[in-house]
Coordinates of C-alpha atoms and ligand atoms in Angstrom, one line a residue:
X127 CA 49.1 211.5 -34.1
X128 CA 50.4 211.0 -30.8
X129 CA 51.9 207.7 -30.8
X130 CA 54.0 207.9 -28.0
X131 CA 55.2 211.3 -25.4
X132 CA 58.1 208.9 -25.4
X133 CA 59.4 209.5 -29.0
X134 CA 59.6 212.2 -31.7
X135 CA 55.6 213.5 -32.8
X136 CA 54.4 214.8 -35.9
X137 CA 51.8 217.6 -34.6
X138 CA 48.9 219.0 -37.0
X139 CA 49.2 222.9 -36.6
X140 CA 45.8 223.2 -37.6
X141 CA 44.6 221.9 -34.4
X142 CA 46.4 224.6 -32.6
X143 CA 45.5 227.2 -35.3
X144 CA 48.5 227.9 -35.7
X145 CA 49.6 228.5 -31.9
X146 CA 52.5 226.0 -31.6
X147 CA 52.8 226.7 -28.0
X148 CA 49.8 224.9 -27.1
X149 CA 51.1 221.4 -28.4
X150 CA 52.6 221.8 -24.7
X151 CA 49.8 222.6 -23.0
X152 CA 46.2 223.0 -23.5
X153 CA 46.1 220.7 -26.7
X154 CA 49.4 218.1 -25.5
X155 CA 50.4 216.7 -22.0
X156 CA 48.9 219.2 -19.9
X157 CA 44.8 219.1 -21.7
X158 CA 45.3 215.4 -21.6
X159 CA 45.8 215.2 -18.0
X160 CA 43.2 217.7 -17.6
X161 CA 40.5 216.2 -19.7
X162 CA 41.0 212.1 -19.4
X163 CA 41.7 212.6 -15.5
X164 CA 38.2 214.2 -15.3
X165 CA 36.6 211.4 -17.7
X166 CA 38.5 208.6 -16.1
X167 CA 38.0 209.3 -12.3
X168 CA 35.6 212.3 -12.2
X169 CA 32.3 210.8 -12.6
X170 CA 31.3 214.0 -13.7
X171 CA 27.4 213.8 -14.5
X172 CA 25.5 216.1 -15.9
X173 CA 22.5 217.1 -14.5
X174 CA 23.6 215.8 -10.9
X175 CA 24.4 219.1 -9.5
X176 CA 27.8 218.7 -9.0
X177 CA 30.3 220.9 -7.4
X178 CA 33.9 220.8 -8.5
X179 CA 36.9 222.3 -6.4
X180 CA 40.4 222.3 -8.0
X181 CA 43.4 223.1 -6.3
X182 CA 46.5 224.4 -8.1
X183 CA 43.6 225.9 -10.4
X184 CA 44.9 228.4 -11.6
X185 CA 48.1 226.2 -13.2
X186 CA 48.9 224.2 -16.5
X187 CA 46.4 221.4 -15.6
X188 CA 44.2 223.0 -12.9
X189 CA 42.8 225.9 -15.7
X190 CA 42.2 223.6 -18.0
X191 CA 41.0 221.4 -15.8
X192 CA 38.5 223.5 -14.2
X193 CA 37.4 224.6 -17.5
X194 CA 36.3 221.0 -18.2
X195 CA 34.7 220.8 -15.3
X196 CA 32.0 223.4 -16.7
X197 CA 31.9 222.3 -19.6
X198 CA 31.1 218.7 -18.9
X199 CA 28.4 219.8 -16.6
X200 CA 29.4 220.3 -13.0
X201 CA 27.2 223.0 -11.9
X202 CA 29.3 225.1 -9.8
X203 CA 33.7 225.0 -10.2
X204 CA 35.9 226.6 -7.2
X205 CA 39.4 227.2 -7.7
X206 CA 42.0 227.2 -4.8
X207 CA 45.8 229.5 -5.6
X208 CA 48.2 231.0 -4.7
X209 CA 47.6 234.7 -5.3
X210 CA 44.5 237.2 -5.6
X211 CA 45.5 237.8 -9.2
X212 CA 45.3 234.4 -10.1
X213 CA 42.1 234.3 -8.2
X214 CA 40.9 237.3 -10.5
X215 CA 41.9 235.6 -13.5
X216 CA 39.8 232.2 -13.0
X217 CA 36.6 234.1 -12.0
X218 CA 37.0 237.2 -14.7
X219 CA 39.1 235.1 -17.9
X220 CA 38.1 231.7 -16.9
X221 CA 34.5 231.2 -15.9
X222 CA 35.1 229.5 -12.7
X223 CA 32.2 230.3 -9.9
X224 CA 34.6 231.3 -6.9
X225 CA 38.4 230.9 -6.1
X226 CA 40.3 231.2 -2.8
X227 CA 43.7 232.1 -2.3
X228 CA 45.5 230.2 0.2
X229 CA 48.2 232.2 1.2
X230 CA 45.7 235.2 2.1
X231 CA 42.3 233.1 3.5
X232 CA 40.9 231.0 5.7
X233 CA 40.6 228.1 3.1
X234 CA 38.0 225.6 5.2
X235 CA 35.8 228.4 5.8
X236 CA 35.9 229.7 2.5
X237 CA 35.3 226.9 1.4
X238 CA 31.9 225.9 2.8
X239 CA 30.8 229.9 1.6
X240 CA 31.7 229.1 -2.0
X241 CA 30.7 225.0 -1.3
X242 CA 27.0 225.2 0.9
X243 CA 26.4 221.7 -1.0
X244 CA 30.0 220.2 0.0
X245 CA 32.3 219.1 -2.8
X246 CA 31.7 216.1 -5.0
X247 CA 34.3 216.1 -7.4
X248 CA 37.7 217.2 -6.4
X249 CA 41.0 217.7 -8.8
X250 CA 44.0 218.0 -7.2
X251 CA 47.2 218.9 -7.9
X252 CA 48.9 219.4 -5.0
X253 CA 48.2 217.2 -2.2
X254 CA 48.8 218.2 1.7
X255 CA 47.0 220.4 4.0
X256 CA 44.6 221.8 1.2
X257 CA 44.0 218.6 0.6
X258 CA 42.8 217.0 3.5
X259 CA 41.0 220.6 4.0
X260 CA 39.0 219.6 0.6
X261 CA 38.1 216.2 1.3
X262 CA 37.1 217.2 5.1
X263 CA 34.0 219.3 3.2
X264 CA 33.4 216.3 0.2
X265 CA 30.5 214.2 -0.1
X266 CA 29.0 211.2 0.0
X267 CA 30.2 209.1 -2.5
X268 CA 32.6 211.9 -4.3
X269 CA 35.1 211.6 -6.3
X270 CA 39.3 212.8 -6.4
X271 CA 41.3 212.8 -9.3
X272 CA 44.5 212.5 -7.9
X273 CA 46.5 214.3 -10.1
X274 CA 49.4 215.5 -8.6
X275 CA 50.8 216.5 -5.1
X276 CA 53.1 218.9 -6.2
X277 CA 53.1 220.7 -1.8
X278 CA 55.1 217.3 -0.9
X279 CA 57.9 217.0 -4.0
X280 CA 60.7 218.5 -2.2
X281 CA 60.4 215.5 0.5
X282 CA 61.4 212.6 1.3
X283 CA 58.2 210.4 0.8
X284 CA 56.5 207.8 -1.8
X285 CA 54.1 208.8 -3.7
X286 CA 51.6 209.0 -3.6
X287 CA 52.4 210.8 -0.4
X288 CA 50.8 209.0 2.7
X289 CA 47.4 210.4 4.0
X290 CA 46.8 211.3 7.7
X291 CA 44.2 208.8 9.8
X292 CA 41.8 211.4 9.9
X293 CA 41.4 212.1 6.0
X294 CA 41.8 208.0 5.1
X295 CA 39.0 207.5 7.7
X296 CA 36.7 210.0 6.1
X297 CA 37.3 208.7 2.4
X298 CA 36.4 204.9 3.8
X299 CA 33.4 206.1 5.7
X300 CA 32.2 208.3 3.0
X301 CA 33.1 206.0 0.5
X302 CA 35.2 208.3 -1.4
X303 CA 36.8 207.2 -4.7
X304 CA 40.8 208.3 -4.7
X305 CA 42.5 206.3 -7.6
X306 CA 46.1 206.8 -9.0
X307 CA 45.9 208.9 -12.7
X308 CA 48.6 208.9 -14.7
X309 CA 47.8 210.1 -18.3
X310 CA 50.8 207.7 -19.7
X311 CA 48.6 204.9 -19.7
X312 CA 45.5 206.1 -21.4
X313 CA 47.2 207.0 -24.3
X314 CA 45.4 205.0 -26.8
X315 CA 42.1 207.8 -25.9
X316 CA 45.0 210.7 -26.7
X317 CA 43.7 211.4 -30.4
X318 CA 40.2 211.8 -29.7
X319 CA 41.0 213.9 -26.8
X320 CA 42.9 216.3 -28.3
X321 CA 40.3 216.8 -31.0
X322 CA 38.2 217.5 -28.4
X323 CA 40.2 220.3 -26.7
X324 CA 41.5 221.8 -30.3
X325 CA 37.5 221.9 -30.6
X326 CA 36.9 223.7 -27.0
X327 CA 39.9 225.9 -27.6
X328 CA 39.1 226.7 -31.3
X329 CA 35.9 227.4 -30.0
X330 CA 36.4 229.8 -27.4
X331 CA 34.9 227.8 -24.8
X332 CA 38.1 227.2 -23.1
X333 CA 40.4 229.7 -22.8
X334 CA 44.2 229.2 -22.7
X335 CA 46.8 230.9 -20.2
X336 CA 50.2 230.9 -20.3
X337 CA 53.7 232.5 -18.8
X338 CA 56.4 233.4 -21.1
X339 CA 59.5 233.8 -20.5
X340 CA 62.1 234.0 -23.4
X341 CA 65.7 232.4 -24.5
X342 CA 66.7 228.6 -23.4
X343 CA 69.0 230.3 -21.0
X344 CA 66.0 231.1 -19.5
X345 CA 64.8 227.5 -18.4
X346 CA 66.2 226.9 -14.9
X347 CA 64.7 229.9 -13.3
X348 CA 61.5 229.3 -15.3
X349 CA 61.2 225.6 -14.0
X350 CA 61.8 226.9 -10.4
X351 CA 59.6 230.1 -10.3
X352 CA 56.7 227.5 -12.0
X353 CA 57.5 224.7 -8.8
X354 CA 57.2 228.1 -6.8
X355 CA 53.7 229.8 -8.3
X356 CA 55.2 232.5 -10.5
X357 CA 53.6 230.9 -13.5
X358 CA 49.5 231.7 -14.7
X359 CA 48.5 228.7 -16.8
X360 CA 51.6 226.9 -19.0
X361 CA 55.0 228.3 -18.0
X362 CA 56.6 228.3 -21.8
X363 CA 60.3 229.5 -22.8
X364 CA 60.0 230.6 -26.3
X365 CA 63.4 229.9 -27.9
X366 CA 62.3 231.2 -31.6
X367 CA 59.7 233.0 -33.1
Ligands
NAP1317 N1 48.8 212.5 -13.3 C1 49.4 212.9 -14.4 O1 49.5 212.1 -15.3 C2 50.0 214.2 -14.5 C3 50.5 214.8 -15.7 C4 51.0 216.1 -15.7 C5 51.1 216.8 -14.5 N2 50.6 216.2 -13.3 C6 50.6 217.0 -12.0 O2 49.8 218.1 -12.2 C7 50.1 219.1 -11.2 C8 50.2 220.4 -11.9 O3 51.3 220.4 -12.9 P1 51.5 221.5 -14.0 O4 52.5 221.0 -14.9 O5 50.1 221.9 -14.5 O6 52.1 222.7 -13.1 P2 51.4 224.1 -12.8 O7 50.1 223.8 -12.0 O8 51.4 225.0 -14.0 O9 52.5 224.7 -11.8 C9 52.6 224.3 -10.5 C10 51.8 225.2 -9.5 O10 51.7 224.5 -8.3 C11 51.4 225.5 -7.3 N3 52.1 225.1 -6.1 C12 53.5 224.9 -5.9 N4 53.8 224.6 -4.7 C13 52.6 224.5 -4.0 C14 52.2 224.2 -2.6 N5 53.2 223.8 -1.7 N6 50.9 224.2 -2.3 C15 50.0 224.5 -3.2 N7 50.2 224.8 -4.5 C16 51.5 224.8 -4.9 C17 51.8 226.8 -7.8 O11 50.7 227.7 -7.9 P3 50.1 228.6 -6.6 O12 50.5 230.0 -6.9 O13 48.7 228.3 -6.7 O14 50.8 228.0 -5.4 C18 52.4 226.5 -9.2 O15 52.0 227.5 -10.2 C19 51.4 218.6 -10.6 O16 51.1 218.0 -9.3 C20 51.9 217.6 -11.6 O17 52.7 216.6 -11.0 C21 50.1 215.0 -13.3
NAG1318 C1 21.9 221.9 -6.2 O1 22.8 221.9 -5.1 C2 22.7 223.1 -4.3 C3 23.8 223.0 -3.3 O2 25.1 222.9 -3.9 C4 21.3 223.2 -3.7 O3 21.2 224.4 -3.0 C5 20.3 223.2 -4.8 O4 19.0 223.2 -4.3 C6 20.5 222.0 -5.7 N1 19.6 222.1 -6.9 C7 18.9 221.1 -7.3 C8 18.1 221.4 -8.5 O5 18.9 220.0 -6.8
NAG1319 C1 30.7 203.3 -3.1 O1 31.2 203.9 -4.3 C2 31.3 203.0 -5.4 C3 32.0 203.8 -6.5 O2 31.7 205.1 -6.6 C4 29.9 202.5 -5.7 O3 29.9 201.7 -6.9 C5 29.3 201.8 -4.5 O4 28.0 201.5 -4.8 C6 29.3 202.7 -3.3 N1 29.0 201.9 -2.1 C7 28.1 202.3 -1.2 C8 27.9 201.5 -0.1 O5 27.5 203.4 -1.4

């Protein structure tokens, strides 16, 4: 169905039942990234007691993300935003075990109340000091999905962005997995995938967020306010009913 995100698509509305939106996110780009980043570099296990943290968790990718998480077995899933009602909304709507706001709390120690087994598996979106906070408290052997970095865009570096000594050091001594993901080039898994996450969202067993904002007018603000937090799950402009 997806041949290429490079090209024009013919999308089956019944895998969205009927919800067009969610070709964008949850069942399109967004639940691909979420769900083949997990499978590809997650090692996620079931039964192996794993803890998941995601950061940007309670975006596009992270919710999903975090959702997948559960679902593919990780025993406990802590979310890291950027506002208590987002953190509300991940616990309450979401199902995830803790989250932590970062603007408001003491993210390490946070962290090791919500994480007393330290962090196996972690998703990140945004890169920076949350991450090498994260990774400080992973374990042996863990796993990042390095999804995006999105707290070093507006600068001048590479990407991905270069680490600090101290958070290289503790990946090489505890042998932690950090591999580029870029859902482009695991396309040919994109049909399955989706049928999986129509399934999940069908289902009920993930639940799908999104900011709306309406009129194509509209879409400068709403990209900037979504680079800036103001979005809860997919930032959508609806330009028609
Ligand atoms: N690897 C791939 O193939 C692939 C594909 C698609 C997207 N991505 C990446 O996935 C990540 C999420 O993208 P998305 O489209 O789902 O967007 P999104 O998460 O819906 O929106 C971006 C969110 O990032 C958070 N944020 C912004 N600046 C931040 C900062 N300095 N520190 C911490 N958090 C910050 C904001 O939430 P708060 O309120 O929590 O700050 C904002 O809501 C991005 O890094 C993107 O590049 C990767
Ligand atoms: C799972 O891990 C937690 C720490 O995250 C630990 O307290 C608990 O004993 C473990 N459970 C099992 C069955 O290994
Ligand atoms: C390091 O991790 C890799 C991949 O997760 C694993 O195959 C390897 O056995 C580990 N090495 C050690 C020394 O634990």
């Amino acid at each position: 169905m997806y041949q290429s995100f490079r090209s024009v698509k013919l999308v089956d509305p019944q895998l969205v039942d009927g919800h067009l939106s969610y070709f964008l996110g949850a069942i399109g780009i967004t639940g691909l990234t979420a769900l083949l980043g997990i499978r590809e570099k997650g090692n996620v296990t079931k039964g192996a007691n794993q803890t998941m943290v995601v950061s940007g968790a309670a975006g596009a990718c992270g919710s999903i993300a975090g959702q997948i998480g559960r679902l593919d077995g990780c025993v406990r899933v802590v979310g890291i935003c950027g506002s208590d009602e987002k953190c509300r909304a991940l616990v309450e709507d979401l199902g995830f075990s803790a989250a932590i706001n970062y603007r408001q709390e003491d993210v390490p120690a946070r962290l090791k109340e919500c994480c007393p087994g330290g962090v196996d598996v972690y998703f990140d979106n945004v890169g920076g000091t949350i991450s090498d906070t994260v990774i400080a408290q992973m374990n042996n052997g863990g796993h990042v999905i390095l999804c995006g970095q999105i707290s070093q865009y507006n600068k001048d570096v590479p990407y991905p962005p270069p680490l600090s000594d101290e958070t290289q050091d503790t990946l090489r001594s505890k042998n932690i997995t950090r591999e580029r993901f870029t859902v482009l080039n695991y396309m040919n898994k994109a049909d399955a995938a989706l049928c999986e996450l129509s399934q999940w969202v069908k289902s009920g067993q993930i639940k799908v967020l999104e900011t709306v904002v309406n009129g194509i007018g509209s879409m400068g603000d709403a990209f900037c306010s979504m680079m800036k937090g103001g979005n809860i799950g997919k930032q959508i402009i609806k330009i028609s009913e």
